[in-house]
Every structure is written in structure tokens, then in C-alpha cells.
PDB file of C-alpha atoms in Angstrom:
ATOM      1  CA  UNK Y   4     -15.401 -14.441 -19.997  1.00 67.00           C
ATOM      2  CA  UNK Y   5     -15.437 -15.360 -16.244  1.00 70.00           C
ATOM      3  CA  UNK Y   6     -12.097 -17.514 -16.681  1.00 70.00           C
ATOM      4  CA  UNK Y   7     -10.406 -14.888 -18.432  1.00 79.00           C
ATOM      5  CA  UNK Y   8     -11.302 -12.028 -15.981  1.00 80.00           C
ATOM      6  CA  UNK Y   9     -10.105 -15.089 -13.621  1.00 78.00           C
ATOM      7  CA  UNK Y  10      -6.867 -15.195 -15.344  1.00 79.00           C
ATOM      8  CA  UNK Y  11      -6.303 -11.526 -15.838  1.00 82.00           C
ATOM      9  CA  UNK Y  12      -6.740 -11.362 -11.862  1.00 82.00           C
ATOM     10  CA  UNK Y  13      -4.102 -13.629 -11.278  1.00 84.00           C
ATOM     11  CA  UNK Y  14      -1.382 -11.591 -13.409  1.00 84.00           C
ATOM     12  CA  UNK Y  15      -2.688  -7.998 -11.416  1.00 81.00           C
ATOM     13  CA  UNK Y  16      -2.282  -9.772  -8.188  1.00 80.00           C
ATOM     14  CA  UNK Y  17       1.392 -11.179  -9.355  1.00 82.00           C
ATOM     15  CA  UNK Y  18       1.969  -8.112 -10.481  1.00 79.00           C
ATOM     16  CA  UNK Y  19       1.467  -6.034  -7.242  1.00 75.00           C
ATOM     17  CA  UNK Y  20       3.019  -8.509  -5.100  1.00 74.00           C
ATOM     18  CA  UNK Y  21       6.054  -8.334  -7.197  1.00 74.00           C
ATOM     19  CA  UNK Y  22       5.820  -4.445  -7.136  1.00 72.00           C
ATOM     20  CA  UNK Y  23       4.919  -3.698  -3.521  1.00 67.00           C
ATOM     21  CA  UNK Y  24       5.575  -7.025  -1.372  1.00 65.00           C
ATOM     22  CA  UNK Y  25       1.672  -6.574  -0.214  1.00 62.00           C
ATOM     23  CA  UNK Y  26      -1.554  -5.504  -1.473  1.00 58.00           C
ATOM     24  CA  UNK Y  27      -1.806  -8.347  -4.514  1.00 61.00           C
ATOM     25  CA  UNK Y  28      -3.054 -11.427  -2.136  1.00 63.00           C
ATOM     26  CA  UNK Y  29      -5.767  -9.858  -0.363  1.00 71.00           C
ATOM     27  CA  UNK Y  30      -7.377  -9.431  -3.740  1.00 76.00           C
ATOM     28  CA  UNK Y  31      -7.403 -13.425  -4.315  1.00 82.00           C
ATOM     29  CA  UNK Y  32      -9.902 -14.083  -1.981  1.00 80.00           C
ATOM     30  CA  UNK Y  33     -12.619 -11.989  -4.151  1.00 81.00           C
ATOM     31  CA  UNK Y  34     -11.555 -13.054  -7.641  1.00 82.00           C
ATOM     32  CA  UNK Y  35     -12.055 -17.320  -6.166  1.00 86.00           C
ATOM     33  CA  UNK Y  36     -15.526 -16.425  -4.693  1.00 82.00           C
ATOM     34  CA  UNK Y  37     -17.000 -13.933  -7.466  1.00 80.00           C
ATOM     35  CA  UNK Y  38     -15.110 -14.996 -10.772  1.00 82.00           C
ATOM     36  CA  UNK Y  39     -14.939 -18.931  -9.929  1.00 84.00           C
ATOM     37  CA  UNK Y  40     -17.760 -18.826  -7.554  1.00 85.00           C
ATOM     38  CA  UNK Y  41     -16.250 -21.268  -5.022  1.00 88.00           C
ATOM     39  CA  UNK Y  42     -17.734 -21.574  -1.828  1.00 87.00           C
ATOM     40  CA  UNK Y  43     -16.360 -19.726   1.172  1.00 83.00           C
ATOM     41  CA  UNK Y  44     -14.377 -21.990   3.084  1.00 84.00           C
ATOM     42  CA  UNK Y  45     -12.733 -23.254  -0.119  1.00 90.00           C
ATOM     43  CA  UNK Y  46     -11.593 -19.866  -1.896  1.00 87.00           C
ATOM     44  CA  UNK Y  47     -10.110 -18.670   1.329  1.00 83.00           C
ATOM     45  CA  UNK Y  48      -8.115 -22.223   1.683  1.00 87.00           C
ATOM     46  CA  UNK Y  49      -7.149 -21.459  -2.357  1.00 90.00           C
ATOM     47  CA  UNK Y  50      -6.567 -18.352  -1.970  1.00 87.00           C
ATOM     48  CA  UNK Y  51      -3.611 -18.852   0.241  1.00 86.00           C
ATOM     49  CA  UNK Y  52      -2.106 -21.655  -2.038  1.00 90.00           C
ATOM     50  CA  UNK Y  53      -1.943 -19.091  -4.873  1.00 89.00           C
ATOM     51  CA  UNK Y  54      -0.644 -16.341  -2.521  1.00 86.00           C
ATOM     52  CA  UNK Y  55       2.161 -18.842  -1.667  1.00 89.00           C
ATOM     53  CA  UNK Y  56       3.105 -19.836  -5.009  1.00 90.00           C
ATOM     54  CA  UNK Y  57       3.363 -16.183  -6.443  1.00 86.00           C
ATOM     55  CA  UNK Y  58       5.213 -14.901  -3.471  1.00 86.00           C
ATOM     56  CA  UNK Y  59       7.934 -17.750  -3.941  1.00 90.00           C
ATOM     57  CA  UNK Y  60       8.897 -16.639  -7.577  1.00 87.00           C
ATOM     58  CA  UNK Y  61       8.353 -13.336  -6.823  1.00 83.00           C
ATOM     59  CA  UNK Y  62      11.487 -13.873  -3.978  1.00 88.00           C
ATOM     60  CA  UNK Y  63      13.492 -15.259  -6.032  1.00 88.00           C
ATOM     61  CA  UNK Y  64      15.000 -12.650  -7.562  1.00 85.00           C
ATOM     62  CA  UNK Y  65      15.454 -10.658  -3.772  1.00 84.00           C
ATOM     63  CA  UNK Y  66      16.960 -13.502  -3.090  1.00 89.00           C
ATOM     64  CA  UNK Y  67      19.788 -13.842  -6.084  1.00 87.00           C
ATOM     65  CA  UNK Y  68      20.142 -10.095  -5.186  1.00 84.00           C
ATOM     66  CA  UNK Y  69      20.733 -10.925  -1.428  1.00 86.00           C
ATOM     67  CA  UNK Y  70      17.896  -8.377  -0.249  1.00 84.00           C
ATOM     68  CA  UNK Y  71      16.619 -10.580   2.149  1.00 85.00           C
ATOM     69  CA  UNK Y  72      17.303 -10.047   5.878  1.00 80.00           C
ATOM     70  CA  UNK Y  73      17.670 -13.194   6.843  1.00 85.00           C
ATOM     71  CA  UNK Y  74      18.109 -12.376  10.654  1.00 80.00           C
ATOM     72  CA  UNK Y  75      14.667 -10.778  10.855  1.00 78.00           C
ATOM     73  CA  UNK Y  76      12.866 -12.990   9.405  1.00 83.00           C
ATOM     74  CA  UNK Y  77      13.882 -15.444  11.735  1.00 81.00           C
ATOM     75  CA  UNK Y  78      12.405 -13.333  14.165  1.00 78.00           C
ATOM     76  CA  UNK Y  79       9.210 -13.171  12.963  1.00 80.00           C
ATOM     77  CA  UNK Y  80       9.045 -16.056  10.945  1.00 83.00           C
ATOM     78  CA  UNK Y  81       8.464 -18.511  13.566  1.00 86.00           C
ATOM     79  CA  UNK Y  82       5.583 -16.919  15.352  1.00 89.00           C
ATOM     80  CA  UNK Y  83       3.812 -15.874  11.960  1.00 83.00           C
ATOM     81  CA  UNK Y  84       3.928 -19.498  11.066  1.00 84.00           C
ATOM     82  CA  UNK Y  85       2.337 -20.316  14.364  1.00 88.00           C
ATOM     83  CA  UNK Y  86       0.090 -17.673  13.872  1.00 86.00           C
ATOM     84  CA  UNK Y  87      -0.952 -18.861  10.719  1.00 82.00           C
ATOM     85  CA  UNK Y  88      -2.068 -22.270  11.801  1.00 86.00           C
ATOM     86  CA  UNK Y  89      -3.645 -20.978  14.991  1.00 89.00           C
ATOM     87  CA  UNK Y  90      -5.695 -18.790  12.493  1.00 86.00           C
ATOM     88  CA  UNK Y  91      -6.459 -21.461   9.583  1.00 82.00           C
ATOM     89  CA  UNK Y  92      -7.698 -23.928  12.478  1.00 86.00           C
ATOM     90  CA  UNK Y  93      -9.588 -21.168  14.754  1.00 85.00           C
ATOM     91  CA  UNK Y  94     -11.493 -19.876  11.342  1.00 81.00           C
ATOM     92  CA  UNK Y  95     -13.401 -24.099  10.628  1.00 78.00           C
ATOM     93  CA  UNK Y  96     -15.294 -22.486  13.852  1.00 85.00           C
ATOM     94  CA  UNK Y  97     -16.445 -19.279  12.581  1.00 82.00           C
ATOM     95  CA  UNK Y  98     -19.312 -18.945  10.048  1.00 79.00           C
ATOM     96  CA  UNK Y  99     -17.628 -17.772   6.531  1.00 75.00           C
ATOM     97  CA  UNK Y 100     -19.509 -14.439   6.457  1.00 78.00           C
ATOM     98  CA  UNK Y 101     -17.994 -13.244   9.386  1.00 80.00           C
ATOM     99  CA  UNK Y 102     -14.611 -14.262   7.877  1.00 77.00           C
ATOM    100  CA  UNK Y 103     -15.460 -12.307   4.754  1.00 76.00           C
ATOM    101  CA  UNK Y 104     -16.066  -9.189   7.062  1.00 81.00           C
ATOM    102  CA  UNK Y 105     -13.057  -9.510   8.367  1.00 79.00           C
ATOM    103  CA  UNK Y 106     -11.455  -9.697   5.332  1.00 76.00           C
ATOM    104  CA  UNK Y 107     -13.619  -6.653   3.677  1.00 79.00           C
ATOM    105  CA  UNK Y 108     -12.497  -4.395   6.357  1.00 79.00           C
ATOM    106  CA  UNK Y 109      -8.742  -5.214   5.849  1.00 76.00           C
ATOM    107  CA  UNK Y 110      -9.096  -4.546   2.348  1.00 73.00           C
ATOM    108  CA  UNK Y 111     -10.060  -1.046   2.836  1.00 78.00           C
ATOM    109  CA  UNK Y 112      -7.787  -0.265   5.211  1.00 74.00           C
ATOM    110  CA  UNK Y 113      -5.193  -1.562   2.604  1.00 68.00           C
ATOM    111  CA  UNK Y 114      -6.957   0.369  -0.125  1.00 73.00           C
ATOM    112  CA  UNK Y 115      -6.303   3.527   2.003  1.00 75.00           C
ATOM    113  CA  UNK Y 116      -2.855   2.624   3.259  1.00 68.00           C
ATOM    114  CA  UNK Y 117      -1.331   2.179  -0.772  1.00 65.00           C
ATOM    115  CA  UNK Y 118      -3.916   5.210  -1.369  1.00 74.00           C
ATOM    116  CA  UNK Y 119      -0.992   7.312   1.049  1.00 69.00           C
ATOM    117  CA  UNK Y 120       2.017   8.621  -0.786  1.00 52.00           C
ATOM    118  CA  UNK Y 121       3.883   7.591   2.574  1.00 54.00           C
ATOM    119  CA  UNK Y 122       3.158   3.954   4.191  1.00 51.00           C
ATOM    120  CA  UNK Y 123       1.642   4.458   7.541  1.00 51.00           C
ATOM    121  CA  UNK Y 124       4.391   3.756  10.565  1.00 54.00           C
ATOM    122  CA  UNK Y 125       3.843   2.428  13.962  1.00 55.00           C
ATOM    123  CA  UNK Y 126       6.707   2.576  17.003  1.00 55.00           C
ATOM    124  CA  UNK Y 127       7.659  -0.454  17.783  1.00 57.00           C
ATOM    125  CA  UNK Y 128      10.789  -0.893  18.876  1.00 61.00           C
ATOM    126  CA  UNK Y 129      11.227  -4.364  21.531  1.00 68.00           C
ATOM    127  CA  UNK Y 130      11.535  -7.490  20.213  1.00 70.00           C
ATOM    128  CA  UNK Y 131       8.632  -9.203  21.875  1.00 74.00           C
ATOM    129  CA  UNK Y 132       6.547  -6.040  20.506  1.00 73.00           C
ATOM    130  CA  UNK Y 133       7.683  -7.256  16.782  1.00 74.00           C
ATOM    131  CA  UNK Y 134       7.239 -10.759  17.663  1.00 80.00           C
ATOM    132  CA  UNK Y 135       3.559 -10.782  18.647  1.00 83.00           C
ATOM    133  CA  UNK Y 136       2.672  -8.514  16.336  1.00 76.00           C
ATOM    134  CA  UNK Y 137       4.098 -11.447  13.438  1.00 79.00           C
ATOM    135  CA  UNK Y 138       2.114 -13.904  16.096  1.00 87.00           C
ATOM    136  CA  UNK Y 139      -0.709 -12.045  14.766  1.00 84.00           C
ATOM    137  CA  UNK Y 140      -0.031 -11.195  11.322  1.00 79.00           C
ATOM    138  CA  UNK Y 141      -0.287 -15.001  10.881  1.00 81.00           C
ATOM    139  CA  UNK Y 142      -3.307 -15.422  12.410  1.00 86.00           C
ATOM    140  CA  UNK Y 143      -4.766 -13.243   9.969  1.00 80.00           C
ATOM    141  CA  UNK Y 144      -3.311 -14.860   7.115  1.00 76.00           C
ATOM    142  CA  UNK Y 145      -4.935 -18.117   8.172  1.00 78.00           C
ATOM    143  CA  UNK Y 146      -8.003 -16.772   8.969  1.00 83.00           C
ATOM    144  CA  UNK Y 147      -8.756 -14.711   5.987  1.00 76.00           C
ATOM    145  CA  UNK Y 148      -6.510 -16.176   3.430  1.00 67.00           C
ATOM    146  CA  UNK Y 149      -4.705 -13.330   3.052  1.00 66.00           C
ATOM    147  CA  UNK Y 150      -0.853 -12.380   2.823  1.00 62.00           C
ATOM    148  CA  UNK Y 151      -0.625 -10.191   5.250  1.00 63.00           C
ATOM    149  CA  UNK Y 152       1.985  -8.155   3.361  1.00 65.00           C
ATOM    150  CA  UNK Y 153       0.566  -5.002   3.082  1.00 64.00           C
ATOM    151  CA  UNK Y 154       0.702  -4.788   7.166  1.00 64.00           C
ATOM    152  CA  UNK Y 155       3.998  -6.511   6.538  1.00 71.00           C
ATOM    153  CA  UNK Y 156       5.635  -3.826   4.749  1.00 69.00           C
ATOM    154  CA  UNK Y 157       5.326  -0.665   6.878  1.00 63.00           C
ATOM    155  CA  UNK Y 158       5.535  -3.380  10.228  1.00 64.00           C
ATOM    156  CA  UNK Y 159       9.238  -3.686   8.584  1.00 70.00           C
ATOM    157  CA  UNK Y 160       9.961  -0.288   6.960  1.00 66.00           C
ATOM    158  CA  UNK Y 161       9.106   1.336  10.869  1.00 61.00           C
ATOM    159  CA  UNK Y 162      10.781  -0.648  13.422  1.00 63.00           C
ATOM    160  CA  UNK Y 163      14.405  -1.653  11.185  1.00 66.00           C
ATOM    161  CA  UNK Y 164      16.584   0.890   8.605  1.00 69.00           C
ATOM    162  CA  UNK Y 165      15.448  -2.037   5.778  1.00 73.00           C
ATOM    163  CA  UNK Y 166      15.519   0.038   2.565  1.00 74.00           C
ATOM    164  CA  UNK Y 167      12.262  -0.384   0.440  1.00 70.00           C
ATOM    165  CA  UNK Y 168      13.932  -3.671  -1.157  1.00 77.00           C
ATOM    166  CA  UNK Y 169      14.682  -5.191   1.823  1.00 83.00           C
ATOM    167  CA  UNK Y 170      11.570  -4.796   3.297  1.00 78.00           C
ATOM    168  CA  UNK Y 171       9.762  -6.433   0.115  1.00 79.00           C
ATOM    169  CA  UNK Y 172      12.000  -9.038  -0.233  1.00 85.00           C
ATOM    170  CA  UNK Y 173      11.672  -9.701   4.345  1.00 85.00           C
ATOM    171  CA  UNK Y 174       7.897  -9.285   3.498  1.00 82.00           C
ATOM    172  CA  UNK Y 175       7.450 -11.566   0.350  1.00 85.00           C
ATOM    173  CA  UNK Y 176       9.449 -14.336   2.477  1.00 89.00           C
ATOM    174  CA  UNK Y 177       7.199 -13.842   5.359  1.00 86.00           C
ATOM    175  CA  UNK Y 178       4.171 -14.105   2.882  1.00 84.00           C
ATOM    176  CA  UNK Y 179       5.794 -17.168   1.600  1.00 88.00           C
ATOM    177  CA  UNK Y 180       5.980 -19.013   5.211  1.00 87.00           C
ATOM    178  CA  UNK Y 181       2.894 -17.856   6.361  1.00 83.00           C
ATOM    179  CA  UNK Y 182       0.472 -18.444   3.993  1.00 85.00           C
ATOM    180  CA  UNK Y 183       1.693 -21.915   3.040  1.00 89.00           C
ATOM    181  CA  UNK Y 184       1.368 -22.823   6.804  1.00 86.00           C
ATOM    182  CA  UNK Y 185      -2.094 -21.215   6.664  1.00 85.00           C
ATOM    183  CA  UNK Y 186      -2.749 -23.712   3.542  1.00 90.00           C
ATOM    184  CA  UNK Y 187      -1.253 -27.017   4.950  1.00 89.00           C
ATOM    185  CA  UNK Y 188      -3.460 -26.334   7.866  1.00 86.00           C
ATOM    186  CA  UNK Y 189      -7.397 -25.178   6.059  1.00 86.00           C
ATOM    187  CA  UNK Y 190      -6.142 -28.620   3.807  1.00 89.00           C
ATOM    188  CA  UNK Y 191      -6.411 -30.722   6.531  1.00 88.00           C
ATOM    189  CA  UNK Y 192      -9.418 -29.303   8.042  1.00 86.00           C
ATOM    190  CA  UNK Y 193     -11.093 -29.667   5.022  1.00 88.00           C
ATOM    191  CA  UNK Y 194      -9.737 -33.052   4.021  1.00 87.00           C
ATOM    192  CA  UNK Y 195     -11.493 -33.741   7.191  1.00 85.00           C
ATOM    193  CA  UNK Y 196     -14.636 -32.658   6.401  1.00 86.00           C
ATOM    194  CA  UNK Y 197     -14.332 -34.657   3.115  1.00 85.00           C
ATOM    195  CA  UNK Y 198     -13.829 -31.336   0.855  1.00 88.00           C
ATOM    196  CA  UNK Y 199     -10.855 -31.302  -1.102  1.00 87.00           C
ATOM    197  CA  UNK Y 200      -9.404 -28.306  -3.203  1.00 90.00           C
ATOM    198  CA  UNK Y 201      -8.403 -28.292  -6.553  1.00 89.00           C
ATOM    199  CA  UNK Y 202      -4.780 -27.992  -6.773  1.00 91.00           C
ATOM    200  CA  UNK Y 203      -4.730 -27.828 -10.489  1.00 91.00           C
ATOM    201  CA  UNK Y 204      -6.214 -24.829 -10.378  1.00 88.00           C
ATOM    202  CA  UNK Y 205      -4.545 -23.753  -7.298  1.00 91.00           C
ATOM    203  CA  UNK Y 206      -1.153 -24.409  -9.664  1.00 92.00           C
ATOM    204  CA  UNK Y 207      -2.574 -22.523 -12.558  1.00 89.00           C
ATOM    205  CA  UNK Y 208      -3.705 -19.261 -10.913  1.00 88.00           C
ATOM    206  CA  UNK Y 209      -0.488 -19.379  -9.102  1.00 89.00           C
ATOM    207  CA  UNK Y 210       1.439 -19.717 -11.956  1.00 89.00           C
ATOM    208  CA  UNK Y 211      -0.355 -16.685 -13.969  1.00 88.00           C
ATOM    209  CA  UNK Y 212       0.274 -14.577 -10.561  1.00 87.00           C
ATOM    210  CA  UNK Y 213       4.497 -15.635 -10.587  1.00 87.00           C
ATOM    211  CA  UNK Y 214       4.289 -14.696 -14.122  1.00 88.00           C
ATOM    212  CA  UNK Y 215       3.167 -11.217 -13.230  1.00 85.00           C
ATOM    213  CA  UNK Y 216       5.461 -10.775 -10.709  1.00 82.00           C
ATOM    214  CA  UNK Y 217       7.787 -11.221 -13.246  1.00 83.00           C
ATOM    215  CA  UNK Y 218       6.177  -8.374 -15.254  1.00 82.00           C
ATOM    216  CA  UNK Y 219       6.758  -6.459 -12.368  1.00 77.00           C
ATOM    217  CA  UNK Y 220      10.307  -6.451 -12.706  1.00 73.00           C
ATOM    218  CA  UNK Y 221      10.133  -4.648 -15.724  1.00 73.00           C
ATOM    219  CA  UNK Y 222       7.757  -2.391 -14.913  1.00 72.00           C
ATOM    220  CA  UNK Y 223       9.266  -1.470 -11.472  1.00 66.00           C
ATOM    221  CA  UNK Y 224      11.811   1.130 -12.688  1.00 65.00           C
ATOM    222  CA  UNK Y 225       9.455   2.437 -15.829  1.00 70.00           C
ATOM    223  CA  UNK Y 226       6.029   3.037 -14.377  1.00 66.00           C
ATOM    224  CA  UNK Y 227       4.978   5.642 -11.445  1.00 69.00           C
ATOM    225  CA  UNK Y 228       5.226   3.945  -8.147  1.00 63.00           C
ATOM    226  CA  UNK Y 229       2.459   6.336  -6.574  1.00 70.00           C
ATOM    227  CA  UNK Y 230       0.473   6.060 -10.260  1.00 70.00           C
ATOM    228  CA  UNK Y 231       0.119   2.305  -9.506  1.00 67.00           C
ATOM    229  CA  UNK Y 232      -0.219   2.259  -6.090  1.00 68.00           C
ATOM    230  CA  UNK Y 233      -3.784   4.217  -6.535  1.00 74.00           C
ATOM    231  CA  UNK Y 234      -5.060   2.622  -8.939  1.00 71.00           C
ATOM    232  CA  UNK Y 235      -4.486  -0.837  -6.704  1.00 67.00           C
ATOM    233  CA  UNK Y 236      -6.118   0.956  -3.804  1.00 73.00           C
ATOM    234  CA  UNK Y 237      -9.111   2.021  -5.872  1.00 78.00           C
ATOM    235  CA  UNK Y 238      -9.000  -1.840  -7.117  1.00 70.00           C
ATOM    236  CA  UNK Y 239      -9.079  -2.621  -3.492  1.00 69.00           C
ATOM    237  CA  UNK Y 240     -11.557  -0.292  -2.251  1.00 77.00           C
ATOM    238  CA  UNK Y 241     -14.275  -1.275  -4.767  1.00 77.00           C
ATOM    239  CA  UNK Y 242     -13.475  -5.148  -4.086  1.00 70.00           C
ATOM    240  CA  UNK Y 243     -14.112  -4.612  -0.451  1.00 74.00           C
ATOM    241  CA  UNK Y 244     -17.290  -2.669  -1.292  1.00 79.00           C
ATOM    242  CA  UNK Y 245     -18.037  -5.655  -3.341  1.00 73.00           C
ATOM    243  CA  UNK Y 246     -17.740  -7.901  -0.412  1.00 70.00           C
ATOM    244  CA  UNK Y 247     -19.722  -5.736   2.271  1.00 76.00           C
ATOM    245  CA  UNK Y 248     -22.788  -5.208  -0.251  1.00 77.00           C
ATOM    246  CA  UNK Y 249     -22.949  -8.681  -1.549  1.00 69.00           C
ATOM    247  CA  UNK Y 250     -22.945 -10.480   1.811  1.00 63.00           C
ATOM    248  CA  UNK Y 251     -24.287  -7.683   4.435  1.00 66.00           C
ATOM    249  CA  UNK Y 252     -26.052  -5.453   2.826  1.00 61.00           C
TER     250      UNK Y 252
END
């Protein structure tokens, strides 16, 4: 039952990446530590192999569509990916609860974020304003294991004219970069430490998650948008209950 919850994860979070750019990743975390009960350290360092496997088929049809803004992601790509190893090596020195806080708070402020029928803006308009703000997007994804997407999304949709396309396809790229960086990096710290991850499963999880994204081709034009996007954030929201209760409460 456990692996096919596991499995049935892994097409939801494909699924919303493919739909939204954001929101699907931060749910991998959970699914590694309470469906495949993997220790800490590991399903964070997992969870961002998966995230970077889905996000890579779910570009590629952006891509063939020429959605992505190449330009801007240049811009922030570089200092995500920095911020992304910064983050996977800064997190081998913090105990894994306080990485799960971390992680439980972002989730509900994602919950409440896709909960919004508009995606919360923020001003910024200079270039060194967008790049340290990607800096730091990274260093959450390495920390935490998460995409960073759903900060990704409205980060792109209020400082450019990106459509809503654009902006998934920029964030899913970003995602991509980021989170792969974030996994090179927790790999070697843990190869270190003579842990090692298990790629097959890594491979499989990912694969189930590309396969959703795929889904959410053909659900994109057919299904609510603001329908789905609640009943992710309520997915969300009890998740990061999930977290707080089990490991603070």
C-alpha cells in the first residue's frame, strides 16, 4: 500500500509541476520521509533528484514551443545554481529537524499562495534585486530539497511582462538547474559520509512524476485552473501540518 501511495505521489507532484511550474516538488520531500521512510538527510538529497528529472520532461514541451526566455534565465540561472550548492553544502551542518522546519513553513506559505486566485507580487525591478533574490532561491532549493518554483513563478510573473507560459516554462528551467546542482552537491556530501542514495529509485519516482507532467498537458486546457490549484494547497497545507506535528509537536 505504502509503494503505491508512493507512486501515486509521484504522478500528483508531475502533475502540478507540469500544470503550475511550482508547488509539485515541495511535496517530494514528505512522500520520501513518510511513505518510504528514508532518513532525513537522504529524502531531502532524493527529493531533489526526482524534482530534477520531472522538471526536465516537463520543459520539454515549453521548449519545442519556444516559451522559454532564454535571456532571463541566464540572469538568474547562474546565481540560483550557486545558490543551490551554497545551500546543499551549508544544510550537512544543520541538524535535519531544523531543515524540516524550514521546509514545513515554506509549504504553508505555498499552500496559501496557490490557495489565492491571484499569485502574490513583489516590486522588484533592478537587476541585482532579481539576481540575489535567484542567489537565494537556490539556497533554498539545496537546503530543503525543494524546487523553489512556487516562489519562482510570481518572482517572474512581477518583475518581467512573461505571460503565464513563459513564466512556467523560465521557472521549470530554473527548477531544472537548480535542483540538480543542489543534488550533485548533498551526493557528494553524503558519498563522503559513506551514505549513498538509491538512484534506481531516484529514476523511478522521477519517471512516474515526468509521466504526470505529461498528464498535465491534457488536463491543462480541460480542468479548472483555480479548482486544482486548491485542492494542491489543501494537499500542501495538511503535508506541512504533517511535518510540524510529527517532528515538533
Amino acid at each position: 500500500m505504502e509503494l503505491i501511495l508512493t507512486l501515486l505521489a509521484a504522478l500528483i507532484i508531475g502533475l502540478c509541476l507540469g500544470l503550475f511550474g511550482s508547488g509539485g516538488s515541495i511535496m517530494t520531500v514528505p512522500v520520501l520521509l513518510y511513505l518510504l521512510k528514508l532518513p532525513e538527510k537522504i529524502a531531502i538529497a532524493s527529493a531533489l533528484g526526482v524534482v530534477a528529472l520531472i522538471s526536465l520532461v516537463a520543459l520539454l514541451p515549453y521548449l519545442y514551443r519556444r516559451h522559454l526566455q532564454w535571456v532571463l534565465l541566464f540572469k538568474l540561472a547562474l546565481p540560483g545554481m550557486l545558490g543551490a550548492w551554497v545551500g546543499s553544502w551549508a544544510s550537512h551542518f544543520v541538524a535535519a529537524q531544523w531543515q524540516l522546519l524550514l521546509l514545513a513553513l515554506l509549504m504553508s506559505l505555498s499552500a496559501l499562495n496557490m490557495w489565492q486566485q491571484q499569485i502574490w507580487q513583489w516590486p522588484l525591478k533592478r537587476s541585482w534585486q532579481i539576481v540575489l533574490v535567484g542567489f537565494l532561491l537556490g539556497c533554498l532549493t539545496g537546503f530543503v530539497g525543494v524546487g523553489g518554483g512556487f516562489l519562482i513563478v510570481p518572482l517572474l510573473l512581477a518583475v518581467t511582462s512573461l505571460n503565464m507560459s513563459a513564466a512556467i516554462a523560465t521557472s521549470l528551467a530554473l527548477v531544472l538547474l537548480q535542483s540538480s546542482v543542489g543534488f550533485v552537491g548533498h551526493y557528494q556530501q553524503l558519498a563522503l559520509q559513506g551514505q549513498q542514495l538509491d538512484l534506481t529509485l531516484i529514476g523511478m519516482l522521477g519517471g512516474l512524476g515526468a509521466l504526470g507532467s505529461m498528464l498535465a498537458l491534457a488536463l491543462h486546457q480541460k480542468l479548472p485552473q483555480s479548482l486544482l490549484r486548491r485542492i494542491f494547497a489543501l494537499l500542501l497545507l495538511g503535508l506541512g501540518a504533517s511535518l510540524l506535528w510529527r517532528h515538533f509537536l
